[in-house]
mmCIF file of C-alpha atoms in Angstrom:
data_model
loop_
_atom_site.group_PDB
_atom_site.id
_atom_site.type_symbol
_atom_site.label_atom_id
_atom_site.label_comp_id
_atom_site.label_asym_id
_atom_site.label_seq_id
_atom_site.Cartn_x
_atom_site.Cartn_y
_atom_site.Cartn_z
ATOM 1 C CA UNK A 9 0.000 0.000 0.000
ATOM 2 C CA UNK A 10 1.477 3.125 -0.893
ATOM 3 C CA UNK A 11 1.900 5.285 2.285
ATOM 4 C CA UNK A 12 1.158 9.521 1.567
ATOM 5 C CA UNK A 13 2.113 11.972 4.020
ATOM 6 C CA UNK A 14 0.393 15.152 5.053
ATOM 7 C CA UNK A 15 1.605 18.333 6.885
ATOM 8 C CA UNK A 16 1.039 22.099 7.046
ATOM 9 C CA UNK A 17 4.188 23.345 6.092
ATOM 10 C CA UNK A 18 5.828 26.799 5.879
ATOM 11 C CA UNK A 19 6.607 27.654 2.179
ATOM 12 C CA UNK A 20 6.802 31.459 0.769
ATOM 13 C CA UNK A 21 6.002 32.837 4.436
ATOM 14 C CA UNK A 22 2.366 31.119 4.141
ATOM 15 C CA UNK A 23 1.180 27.966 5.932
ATOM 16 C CA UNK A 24 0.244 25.100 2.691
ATOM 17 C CA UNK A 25 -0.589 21.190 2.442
ATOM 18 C CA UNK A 26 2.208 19.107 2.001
ATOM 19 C CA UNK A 27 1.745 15.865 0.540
ATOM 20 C CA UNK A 28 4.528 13.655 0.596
ATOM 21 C CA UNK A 29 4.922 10.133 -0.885
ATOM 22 C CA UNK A 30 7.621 8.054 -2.471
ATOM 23 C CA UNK A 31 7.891 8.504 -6.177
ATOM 24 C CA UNK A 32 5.053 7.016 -7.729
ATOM 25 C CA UNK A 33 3.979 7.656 -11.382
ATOM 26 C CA UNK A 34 0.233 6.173 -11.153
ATOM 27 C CA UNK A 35 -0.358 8.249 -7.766
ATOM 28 C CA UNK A 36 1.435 11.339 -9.566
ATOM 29 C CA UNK A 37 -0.840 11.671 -12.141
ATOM 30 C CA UNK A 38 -3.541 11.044 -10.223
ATOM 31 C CA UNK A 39 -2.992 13.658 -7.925
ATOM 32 C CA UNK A 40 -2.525 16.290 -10.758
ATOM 33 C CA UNK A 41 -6.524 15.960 -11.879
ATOM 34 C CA UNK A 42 -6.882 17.777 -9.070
ATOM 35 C CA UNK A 43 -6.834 21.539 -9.310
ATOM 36 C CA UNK A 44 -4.449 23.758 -7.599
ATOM 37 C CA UNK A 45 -1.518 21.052 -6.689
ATOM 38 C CA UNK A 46 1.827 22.430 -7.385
ATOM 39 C CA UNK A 47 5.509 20.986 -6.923
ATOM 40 C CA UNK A 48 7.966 22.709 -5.121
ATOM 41 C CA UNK A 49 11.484 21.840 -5.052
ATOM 42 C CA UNK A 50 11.997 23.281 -1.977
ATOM 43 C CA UNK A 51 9.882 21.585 -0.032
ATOM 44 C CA UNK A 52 10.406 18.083 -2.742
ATOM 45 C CA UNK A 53 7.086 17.626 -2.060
ATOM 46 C CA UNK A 54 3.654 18.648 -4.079
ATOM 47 C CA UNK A 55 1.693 21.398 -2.059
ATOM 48 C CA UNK A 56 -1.872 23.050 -2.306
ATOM 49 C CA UNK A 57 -3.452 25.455 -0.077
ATOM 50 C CA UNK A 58 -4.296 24.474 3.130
ATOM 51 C CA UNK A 59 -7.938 24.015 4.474
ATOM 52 C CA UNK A 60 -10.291 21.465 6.027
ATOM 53 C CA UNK A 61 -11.707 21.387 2.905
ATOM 54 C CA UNK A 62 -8.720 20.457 0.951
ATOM 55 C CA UNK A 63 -7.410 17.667 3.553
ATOM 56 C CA UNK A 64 -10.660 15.937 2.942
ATOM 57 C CA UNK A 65 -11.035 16.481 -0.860
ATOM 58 C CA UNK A 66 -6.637 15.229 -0.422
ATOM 59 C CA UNK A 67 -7.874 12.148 1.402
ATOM 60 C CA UNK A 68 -10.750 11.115 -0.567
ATOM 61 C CA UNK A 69 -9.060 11.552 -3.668
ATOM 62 C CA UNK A 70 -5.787 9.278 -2.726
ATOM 63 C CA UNK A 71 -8.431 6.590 -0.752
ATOM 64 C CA UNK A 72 -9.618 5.996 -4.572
ATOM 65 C CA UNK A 73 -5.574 4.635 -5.124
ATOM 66 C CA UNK A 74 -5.785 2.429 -2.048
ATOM 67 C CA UNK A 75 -2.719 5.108 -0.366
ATOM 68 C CA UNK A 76 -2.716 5.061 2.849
ATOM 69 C CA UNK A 77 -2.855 8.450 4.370
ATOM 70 C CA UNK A 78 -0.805 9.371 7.677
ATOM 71 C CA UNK A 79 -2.051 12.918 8.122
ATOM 72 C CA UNK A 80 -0.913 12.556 12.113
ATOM 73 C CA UNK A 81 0.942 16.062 11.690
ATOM 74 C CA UNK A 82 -2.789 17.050 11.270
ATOM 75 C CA UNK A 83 -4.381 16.837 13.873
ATOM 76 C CA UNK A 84 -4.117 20.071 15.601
ATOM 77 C CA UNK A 85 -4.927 21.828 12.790
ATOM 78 C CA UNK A 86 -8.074 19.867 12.278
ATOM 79 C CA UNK A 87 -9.249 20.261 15.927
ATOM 80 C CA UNK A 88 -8.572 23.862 16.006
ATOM 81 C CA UNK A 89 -10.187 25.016 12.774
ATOM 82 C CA UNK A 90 -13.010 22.140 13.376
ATOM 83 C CA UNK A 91 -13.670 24.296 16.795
ATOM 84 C CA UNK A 92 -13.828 27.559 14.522
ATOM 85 C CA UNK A 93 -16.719 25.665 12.564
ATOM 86 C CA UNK A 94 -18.388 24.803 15.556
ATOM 87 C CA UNK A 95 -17.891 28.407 16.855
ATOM 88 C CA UNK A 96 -19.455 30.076 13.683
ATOM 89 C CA UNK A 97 -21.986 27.453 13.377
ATOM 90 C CA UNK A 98 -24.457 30.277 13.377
ATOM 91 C CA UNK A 99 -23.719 31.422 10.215
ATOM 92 C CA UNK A 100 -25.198 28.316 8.554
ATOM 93 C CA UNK A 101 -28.720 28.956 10.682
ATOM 94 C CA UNK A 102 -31.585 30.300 9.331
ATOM 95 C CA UNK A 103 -31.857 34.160 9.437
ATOM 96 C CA UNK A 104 -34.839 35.984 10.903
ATOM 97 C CA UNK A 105 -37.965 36.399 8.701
ATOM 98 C CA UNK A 106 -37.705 40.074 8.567
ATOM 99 C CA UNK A 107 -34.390 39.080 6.367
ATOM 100 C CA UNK A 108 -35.088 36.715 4.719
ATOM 101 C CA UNK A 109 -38.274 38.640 3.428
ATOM 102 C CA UNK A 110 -35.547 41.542 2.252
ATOM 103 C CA UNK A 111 -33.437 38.973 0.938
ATOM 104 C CA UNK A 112 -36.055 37.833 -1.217
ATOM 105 C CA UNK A 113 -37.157 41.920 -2.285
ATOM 106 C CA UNK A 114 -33.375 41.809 -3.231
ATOM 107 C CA UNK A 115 -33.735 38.959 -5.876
ATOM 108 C CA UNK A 116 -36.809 40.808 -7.618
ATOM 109 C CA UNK A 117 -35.101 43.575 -7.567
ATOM 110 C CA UNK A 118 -32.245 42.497 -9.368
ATOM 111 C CA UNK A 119 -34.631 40.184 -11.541
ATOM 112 C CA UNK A 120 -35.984 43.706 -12.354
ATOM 113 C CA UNK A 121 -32.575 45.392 -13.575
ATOM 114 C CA UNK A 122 -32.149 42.063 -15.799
ATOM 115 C CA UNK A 123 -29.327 40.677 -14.200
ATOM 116 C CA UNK A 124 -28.450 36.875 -15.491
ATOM 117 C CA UNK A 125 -30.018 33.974 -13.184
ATOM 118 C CA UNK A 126 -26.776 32.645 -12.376
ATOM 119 C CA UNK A 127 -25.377 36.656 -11.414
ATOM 120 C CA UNK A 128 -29.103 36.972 -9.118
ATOM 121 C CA UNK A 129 -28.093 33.610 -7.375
ATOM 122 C CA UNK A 130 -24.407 34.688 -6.925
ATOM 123 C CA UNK A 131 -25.139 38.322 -5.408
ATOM 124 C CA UNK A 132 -27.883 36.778 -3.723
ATOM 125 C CA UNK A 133 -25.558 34.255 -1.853
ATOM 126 C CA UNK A 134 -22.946 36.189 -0.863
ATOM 127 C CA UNK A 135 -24.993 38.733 0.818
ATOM 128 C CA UNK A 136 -26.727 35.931 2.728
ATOM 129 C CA UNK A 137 -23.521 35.393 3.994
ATOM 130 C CA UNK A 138 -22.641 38.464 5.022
ATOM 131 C CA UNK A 139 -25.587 38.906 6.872
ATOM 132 C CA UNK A 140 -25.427 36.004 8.758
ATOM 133 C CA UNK A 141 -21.661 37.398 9.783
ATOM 134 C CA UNK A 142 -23.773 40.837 10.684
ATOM 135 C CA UNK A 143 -25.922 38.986 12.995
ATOM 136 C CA UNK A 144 -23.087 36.672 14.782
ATOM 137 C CA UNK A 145 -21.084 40.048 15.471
ATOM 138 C CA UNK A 146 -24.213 42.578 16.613
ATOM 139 C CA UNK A 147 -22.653 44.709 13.852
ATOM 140 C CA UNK A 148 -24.183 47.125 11.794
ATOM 141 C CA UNK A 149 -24.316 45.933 7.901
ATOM 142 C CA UNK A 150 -23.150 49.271 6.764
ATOM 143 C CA UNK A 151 -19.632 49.679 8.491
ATOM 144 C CA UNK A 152 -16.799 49.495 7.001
ATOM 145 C CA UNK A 153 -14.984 47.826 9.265
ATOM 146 C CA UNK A 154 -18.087 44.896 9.035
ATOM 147 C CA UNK A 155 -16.679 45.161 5.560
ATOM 148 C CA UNK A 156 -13.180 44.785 5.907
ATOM 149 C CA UNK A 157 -13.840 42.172 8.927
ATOM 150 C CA UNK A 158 -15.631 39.831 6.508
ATOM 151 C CA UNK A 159 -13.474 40.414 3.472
ATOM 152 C CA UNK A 160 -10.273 39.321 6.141
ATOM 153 C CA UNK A 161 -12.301 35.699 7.624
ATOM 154 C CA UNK A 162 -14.243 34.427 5.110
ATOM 155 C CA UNK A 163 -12.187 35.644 2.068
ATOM 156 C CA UNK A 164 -8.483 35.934 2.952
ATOM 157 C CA UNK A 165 -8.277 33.504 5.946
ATOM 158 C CA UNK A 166 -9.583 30.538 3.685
ATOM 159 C CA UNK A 167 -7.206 31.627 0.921
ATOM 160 C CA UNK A 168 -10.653 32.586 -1.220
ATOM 161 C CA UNK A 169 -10.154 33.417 -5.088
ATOM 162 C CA UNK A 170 -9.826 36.846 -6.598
ATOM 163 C CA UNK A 171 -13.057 36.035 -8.685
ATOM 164 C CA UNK A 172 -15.332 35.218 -5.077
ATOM 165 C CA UNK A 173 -13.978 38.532 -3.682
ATOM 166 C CA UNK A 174 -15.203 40.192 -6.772
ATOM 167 C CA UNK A 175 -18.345 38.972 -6.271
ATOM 168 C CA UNK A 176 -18.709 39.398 -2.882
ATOM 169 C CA UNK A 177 -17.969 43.174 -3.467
ATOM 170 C CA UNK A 178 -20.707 43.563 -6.719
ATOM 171 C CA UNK A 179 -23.383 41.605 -4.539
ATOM 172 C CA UNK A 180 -22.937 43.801 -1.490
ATOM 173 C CA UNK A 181 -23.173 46.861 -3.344
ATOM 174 C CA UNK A 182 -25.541 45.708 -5.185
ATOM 175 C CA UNK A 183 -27.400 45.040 -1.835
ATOM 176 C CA UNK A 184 -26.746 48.793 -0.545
ATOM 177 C CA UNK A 185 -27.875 50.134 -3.624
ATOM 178 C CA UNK A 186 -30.879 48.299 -3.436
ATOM 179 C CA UNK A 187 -31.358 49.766 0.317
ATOM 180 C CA UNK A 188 -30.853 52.697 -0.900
ATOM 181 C CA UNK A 189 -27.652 53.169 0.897
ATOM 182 C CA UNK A 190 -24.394 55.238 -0.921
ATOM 183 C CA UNK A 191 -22.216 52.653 -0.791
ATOM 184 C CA UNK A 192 -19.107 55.011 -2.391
ATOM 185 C CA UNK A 193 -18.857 56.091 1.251
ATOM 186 C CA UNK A 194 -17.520 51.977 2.081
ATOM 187 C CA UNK A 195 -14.138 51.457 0.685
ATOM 188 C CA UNK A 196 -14.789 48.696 -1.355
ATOM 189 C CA UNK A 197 -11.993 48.233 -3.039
ATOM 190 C CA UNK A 198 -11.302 45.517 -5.867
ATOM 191 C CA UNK A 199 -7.917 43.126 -5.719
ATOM 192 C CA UNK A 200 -6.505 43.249 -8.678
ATOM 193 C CA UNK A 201 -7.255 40.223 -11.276
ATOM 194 C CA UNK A 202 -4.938 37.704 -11.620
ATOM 195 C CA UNK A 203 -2.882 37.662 -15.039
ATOM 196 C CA UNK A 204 -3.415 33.819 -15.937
ATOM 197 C CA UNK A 205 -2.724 31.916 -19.241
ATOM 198 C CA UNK A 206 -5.435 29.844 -20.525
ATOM 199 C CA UNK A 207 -4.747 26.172 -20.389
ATOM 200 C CA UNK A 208 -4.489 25.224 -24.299
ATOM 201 C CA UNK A 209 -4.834 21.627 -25.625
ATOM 202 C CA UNK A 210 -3.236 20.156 -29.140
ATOM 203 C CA UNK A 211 -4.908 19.323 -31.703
ATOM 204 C CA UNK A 212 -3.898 15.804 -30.870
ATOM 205 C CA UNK A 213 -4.867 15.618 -27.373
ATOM 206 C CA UNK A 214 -8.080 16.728 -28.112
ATOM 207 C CA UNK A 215 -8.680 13.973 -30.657
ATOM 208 C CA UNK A 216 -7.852 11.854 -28.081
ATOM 209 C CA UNK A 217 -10.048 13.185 -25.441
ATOM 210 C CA UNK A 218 -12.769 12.908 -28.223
ATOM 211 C CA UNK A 219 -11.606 9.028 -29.282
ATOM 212 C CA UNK A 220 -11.580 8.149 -25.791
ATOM 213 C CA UNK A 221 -15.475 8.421 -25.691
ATOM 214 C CA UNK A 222 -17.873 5.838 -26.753
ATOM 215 C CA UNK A 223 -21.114 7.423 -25.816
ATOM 216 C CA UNK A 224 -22.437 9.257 -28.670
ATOM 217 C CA UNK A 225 -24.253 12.177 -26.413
ATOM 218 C CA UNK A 226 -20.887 12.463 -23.908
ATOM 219 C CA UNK A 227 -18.871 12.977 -27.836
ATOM 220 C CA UNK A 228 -21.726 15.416 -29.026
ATOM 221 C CA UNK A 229 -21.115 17.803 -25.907
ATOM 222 C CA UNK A 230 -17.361 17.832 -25.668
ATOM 223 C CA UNK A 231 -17.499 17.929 -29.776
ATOM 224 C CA UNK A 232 -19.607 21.138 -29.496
ATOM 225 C CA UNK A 233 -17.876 23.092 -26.917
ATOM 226 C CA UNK A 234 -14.843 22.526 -28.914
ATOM 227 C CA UNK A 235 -16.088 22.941 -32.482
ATOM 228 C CA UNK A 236 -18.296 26.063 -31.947
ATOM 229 C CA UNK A 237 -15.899 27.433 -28.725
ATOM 230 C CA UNK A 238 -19.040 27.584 -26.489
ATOM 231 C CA UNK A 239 -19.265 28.357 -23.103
ATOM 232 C CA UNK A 240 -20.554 25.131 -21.175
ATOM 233 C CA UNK A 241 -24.190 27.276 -20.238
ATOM 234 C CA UNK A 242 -24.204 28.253 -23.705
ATOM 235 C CA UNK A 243 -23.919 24.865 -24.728
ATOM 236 C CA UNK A 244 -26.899 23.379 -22.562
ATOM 237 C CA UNK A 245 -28.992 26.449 -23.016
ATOM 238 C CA UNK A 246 -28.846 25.582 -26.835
ATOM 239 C CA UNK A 247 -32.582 24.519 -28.348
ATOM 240 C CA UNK A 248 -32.738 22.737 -31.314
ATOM 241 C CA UNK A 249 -33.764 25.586 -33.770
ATOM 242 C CA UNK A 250 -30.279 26.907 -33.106
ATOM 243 C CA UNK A 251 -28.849 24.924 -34.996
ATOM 244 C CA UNK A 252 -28.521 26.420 -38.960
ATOM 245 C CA UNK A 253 -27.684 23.653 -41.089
ATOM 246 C CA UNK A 254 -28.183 25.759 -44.232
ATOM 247 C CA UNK A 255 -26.089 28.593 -43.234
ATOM 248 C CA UNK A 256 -24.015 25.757 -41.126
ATOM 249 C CA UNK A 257 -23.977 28.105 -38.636
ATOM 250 C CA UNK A 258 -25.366 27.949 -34.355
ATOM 251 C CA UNK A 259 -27.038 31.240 -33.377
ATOM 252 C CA UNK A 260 -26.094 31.590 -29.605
ATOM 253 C CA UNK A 261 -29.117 33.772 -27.706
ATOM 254 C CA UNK A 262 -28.415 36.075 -24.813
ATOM 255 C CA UNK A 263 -25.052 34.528 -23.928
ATOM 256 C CA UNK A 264 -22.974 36.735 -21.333
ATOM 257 C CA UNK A 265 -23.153 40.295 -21.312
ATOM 258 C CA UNK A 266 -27.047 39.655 -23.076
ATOM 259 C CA UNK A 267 -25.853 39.422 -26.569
ATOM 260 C CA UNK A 268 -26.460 37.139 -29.366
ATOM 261 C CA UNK A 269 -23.946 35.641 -31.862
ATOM 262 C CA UNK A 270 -23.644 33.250 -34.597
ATOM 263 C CA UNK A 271 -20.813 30.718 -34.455
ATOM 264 C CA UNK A 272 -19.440 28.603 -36.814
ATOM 265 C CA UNK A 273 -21.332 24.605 -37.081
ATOM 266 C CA UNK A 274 -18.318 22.194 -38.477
ATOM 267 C CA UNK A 275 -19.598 19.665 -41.376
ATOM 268 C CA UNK A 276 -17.633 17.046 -39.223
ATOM 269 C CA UNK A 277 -19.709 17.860 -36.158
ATOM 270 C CA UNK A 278 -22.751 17.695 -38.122
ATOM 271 C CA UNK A 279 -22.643 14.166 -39.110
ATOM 272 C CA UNK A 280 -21.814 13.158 -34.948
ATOM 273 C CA UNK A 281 -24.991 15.559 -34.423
ATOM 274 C CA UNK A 282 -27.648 13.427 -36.830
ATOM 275 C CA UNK A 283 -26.181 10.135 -35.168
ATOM 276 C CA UNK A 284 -26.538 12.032 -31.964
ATOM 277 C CA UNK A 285 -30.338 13.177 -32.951
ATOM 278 C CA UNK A 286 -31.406 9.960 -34.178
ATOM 279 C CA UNK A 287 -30.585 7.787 -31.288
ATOM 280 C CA UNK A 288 -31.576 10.101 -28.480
ATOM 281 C CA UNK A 289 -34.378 12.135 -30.177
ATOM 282 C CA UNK A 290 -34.281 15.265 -28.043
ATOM 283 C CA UNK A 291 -37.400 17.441 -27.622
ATOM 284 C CA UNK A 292 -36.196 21.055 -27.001
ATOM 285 C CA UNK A 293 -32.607 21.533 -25.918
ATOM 286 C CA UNK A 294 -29.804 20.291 -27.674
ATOM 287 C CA UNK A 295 -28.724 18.130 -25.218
ATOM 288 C CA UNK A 296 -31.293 17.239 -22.277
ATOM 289 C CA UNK A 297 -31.199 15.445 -18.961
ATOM 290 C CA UNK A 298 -32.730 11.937 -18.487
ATOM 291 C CA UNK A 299 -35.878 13.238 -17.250
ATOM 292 C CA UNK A 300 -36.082 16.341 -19.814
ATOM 293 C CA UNK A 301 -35.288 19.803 -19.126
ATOM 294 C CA UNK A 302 -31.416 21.337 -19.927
ATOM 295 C CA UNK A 303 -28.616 18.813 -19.370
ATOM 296 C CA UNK A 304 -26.630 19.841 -16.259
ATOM 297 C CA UNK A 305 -23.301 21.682 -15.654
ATOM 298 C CA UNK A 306 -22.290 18.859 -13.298
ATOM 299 C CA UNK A 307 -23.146 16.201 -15.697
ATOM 300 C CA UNK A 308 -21.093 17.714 -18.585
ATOM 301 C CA UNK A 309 -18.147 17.940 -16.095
ATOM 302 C CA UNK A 310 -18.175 14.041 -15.254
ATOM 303 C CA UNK A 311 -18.341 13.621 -18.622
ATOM 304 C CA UNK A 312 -15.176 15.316 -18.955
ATOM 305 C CA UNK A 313 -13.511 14.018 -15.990
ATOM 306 C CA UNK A 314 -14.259 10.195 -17.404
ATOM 307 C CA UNK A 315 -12.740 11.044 -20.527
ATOM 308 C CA UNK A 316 -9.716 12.694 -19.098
ATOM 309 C CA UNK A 317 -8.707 9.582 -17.021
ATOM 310 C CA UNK A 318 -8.501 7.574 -20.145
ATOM 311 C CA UNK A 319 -6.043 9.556 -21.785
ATOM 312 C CA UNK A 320 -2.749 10.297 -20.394
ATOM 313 C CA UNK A 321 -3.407 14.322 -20.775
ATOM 314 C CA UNK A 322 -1.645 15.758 -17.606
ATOM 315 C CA UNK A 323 -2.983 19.188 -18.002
ATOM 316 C CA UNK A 324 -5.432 20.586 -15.630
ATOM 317 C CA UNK A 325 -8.292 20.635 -18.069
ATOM 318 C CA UNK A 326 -11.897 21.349 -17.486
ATOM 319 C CA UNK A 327 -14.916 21.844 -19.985
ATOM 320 C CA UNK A 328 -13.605 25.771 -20.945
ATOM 321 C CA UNK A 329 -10.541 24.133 -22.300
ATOM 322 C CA UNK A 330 -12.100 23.028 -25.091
ATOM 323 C CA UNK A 331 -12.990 26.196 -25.849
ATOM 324 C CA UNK A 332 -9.611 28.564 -25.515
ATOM 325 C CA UNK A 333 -8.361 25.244 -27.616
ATOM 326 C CA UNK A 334 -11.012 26.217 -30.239
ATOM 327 C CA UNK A 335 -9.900 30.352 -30.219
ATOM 328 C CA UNK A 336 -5.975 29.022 -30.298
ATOM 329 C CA UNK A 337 -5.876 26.744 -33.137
ATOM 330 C CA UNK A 338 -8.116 29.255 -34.966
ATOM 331 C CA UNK A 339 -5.186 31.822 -34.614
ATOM 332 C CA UNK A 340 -2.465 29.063 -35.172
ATOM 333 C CA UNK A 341 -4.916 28.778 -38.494
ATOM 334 C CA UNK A 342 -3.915 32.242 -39.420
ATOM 335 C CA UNK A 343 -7.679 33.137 -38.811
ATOM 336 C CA UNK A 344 -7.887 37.228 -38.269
ATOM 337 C CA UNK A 345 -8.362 38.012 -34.466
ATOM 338 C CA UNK A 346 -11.182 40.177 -34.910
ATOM 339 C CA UNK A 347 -12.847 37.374 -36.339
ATOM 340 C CA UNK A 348 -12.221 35.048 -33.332
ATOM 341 C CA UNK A 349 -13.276 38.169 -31.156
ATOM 342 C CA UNK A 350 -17.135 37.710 -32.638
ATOM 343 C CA UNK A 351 -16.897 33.874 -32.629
ATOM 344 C CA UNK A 352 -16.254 33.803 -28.978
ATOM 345 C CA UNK A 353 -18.531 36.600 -28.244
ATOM 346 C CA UNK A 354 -15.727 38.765 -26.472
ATOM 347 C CA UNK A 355 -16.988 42.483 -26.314
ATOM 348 C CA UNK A 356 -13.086 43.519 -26.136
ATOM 349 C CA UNK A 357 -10.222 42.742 -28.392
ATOM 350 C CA UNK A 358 -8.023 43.067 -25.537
ATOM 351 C CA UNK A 359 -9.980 39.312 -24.220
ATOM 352 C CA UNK A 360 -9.104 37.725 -27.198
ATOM 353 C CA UNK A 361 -5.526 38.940 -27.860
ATOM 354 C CA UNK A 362 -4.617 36.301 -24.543
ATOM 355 C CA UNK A 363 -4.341 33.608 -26.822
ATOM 356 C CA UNK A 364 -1.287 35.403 -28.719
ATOM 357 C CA UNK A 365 0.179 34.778 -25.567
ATOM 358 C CA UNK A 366 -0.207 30.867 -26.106
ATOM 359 C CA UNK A 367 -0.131 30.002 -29.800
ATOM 360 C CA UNK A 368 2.581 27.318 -30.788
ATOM 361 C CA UNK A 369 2.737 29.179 -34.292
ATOM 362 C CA UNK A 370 4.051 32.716 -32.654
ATOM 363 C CA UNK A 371 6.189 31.003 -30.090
ATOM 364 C CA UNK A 372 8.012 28.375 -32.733
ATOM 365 C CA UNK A 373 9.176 31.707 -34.685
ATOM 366 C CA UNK A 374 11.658 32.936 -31.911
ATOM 367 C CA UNK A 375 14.963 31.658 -32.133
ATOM 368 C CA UNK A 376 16.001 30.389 -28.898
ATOM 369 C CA UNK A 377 19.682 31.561 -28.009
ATOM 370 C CA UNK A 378 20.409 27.973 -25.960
ATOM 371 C CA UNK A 379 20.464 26.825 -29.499
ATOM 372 C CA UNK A 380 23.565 28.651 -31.011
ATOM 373 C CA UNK A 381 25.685 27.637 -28.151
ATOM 374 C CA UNK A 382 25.857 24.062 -29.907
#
């Protein structure tokens, strides 16, 4: 049984997981399809933030591989931070009716401006939250050191992304605004977004992503969000009559940002599409669940997952992937950026011009000095 150790350990002044284990290919690359692990040759370990939440997801994970997991180092971490819970336990209680009643004034309200349903549930969320931390400290939801408090234990603490603290902010100001309360006067102030490279697959890997699936409606999905460079909601939110056979083109409806776009519809993906039709016969959507209705995020991402640990693909890949692929091998293609720009429905060149940053074709053209030296 192959024996994994983990420990907090210090490592760029900031407390992370170490997991340690002989070297092990199989458990290697089984570790890596999770996101956020990192190696570090300082520590000759891998690493990932540190959390209740990733020990257990850690655990889990390796239990799969039959490792057995000494996490003895642990255990004052877990009892402290498990007394925390227990301490904030409030938070997760149900919040008076005079709130909740607001709360749900909130959601029409933003229903009203025309915010997306996934934006109303996000800002919606988050400011349940921070009420709940209002009513476990006796302070007043306006303050700005409420504010700051909240942003510093329930976003910085547990090592939160950039993207939750953005929406944290928008759905609190959203909820002062909505209170008609002049929220300029609360420094809420914005991190600044992290400057990340898309993760880009080859051509080849994605064929073999695609040859490593033998259910026609998993190949249809992954086929589309590659061959059209869809968005995974505008993938399931597709209905049949979007699909343009005659033009071969998809018309994409109210995507993000509310705007509609036509994509391109591959002759290749067509044929997998009338197999795909045929056999499952859907009735509105595209692609539906087993009792009707839109197929599921989740779904789609299991879909992925199984597909990904049949190939030997090492990348951290998920279902967007597919389509930064799409916009990369477009430009590798020579295909004008503006063009791409509309494909992908970006309302900014600037958005699109990332994938310069990762094209094969741009990078192969600079002569690397290493070379001359031999």
């Amino acid at each position: 049984m192959k024996k994994i150790i983990l420990s907090p350990v210090i490592h760029h002044n900031k407390k992370v997981l170490s997991i340690q284990f002989k070297y092990d290919n199989d458990v290697k690359n089984h570790l890596l399809k999770l996101e956020s692990i990192y190696w570090s040759k300082t520590l000759r370990s891998f690493y990932t933030k540190l959390s209740l939440e990733s020990i257990k997801t850690i655990f889990n994970h390796l239990k799969i591989k039959g490792c057995s997991i000494d996490f003895s180092q642990l255990e004052k971490y877990i009892e402290e931070n498990k007394s925390k819970a227990i301490q904030n336990s409030h938070l997760v209680k149900q919040i008076p009716d005079n709130y909740k009643s607001d709360l749900l004034k909130f959601r029409k309200w933003l229903s009203q401006k025309r915010f997306s349903e996934n934006t109303i549930n996000t800002y919606v969320d988050v400011t349940t939250t921070y009420i709940k931390y209002a009513l476990l400290k006796k302070a007043d939801i306006y303050s700005t050191k409420l504010v700051e408090a909240f942003s510093y234990d329930y976003i910085f603490i547990p090592n939160k992304s950039v993207s939750y603290q953005n929406q944290f902010i928008s759905g609190v100001k959203k909820y002062f605004e909505y209170n008609g309360f002049a929220h300029n006067e609360i420094q809420l102030e914005r991190p600044r977004k992290e400057k990340k490279l898309p993760v880009v697959l080859s051509a080849n890997e994605v064929k073999s992503i695609f040859n490593s699936i033998t259910n026609l409606k998993h190949k249809a999905l992954l086929s589309l969000l590659y061959s059209a460079g869809l968005r995974i909601g505008e993938a399931i939110n597709l209905e049949i009559s979007d699909i343009d056979s005659q033009r071969m083109l998809i018309h994409i409806k109210q995507a993000k940002g509310k705007k509609d776009r036509y994509t391109l519809l591959s002759p290749a993906f067509v044929k997998i599409l009338r197999m795909y039709y045929v056999a499952y016969k859907p009735q509105k959507y595209l692609f539906e669940g087993q009792k009707g209705g839109k197929y599921s995020n989740t779904s789609a991402q299991k879909v992925l997952k199984n597909a990904l640990d049949k190939t030997k693909i090492q990348k951290k890949v998920t279902l967007h992937s597919l389509r930064h692929s799409f916009a990369t091998h477009l430009l590798e293609k020579g295909t004008d950026i503006r063009y791409i720009q509309e494909l992908l429905g970006h309302s900014s060149p600037k958005t699109t011009m990332i994938y310069t940053h990762v094209t094969e074709t741009s990078l192969k053209k600079i002569k690397n000095p290493f070379d001359d030296l031999f």
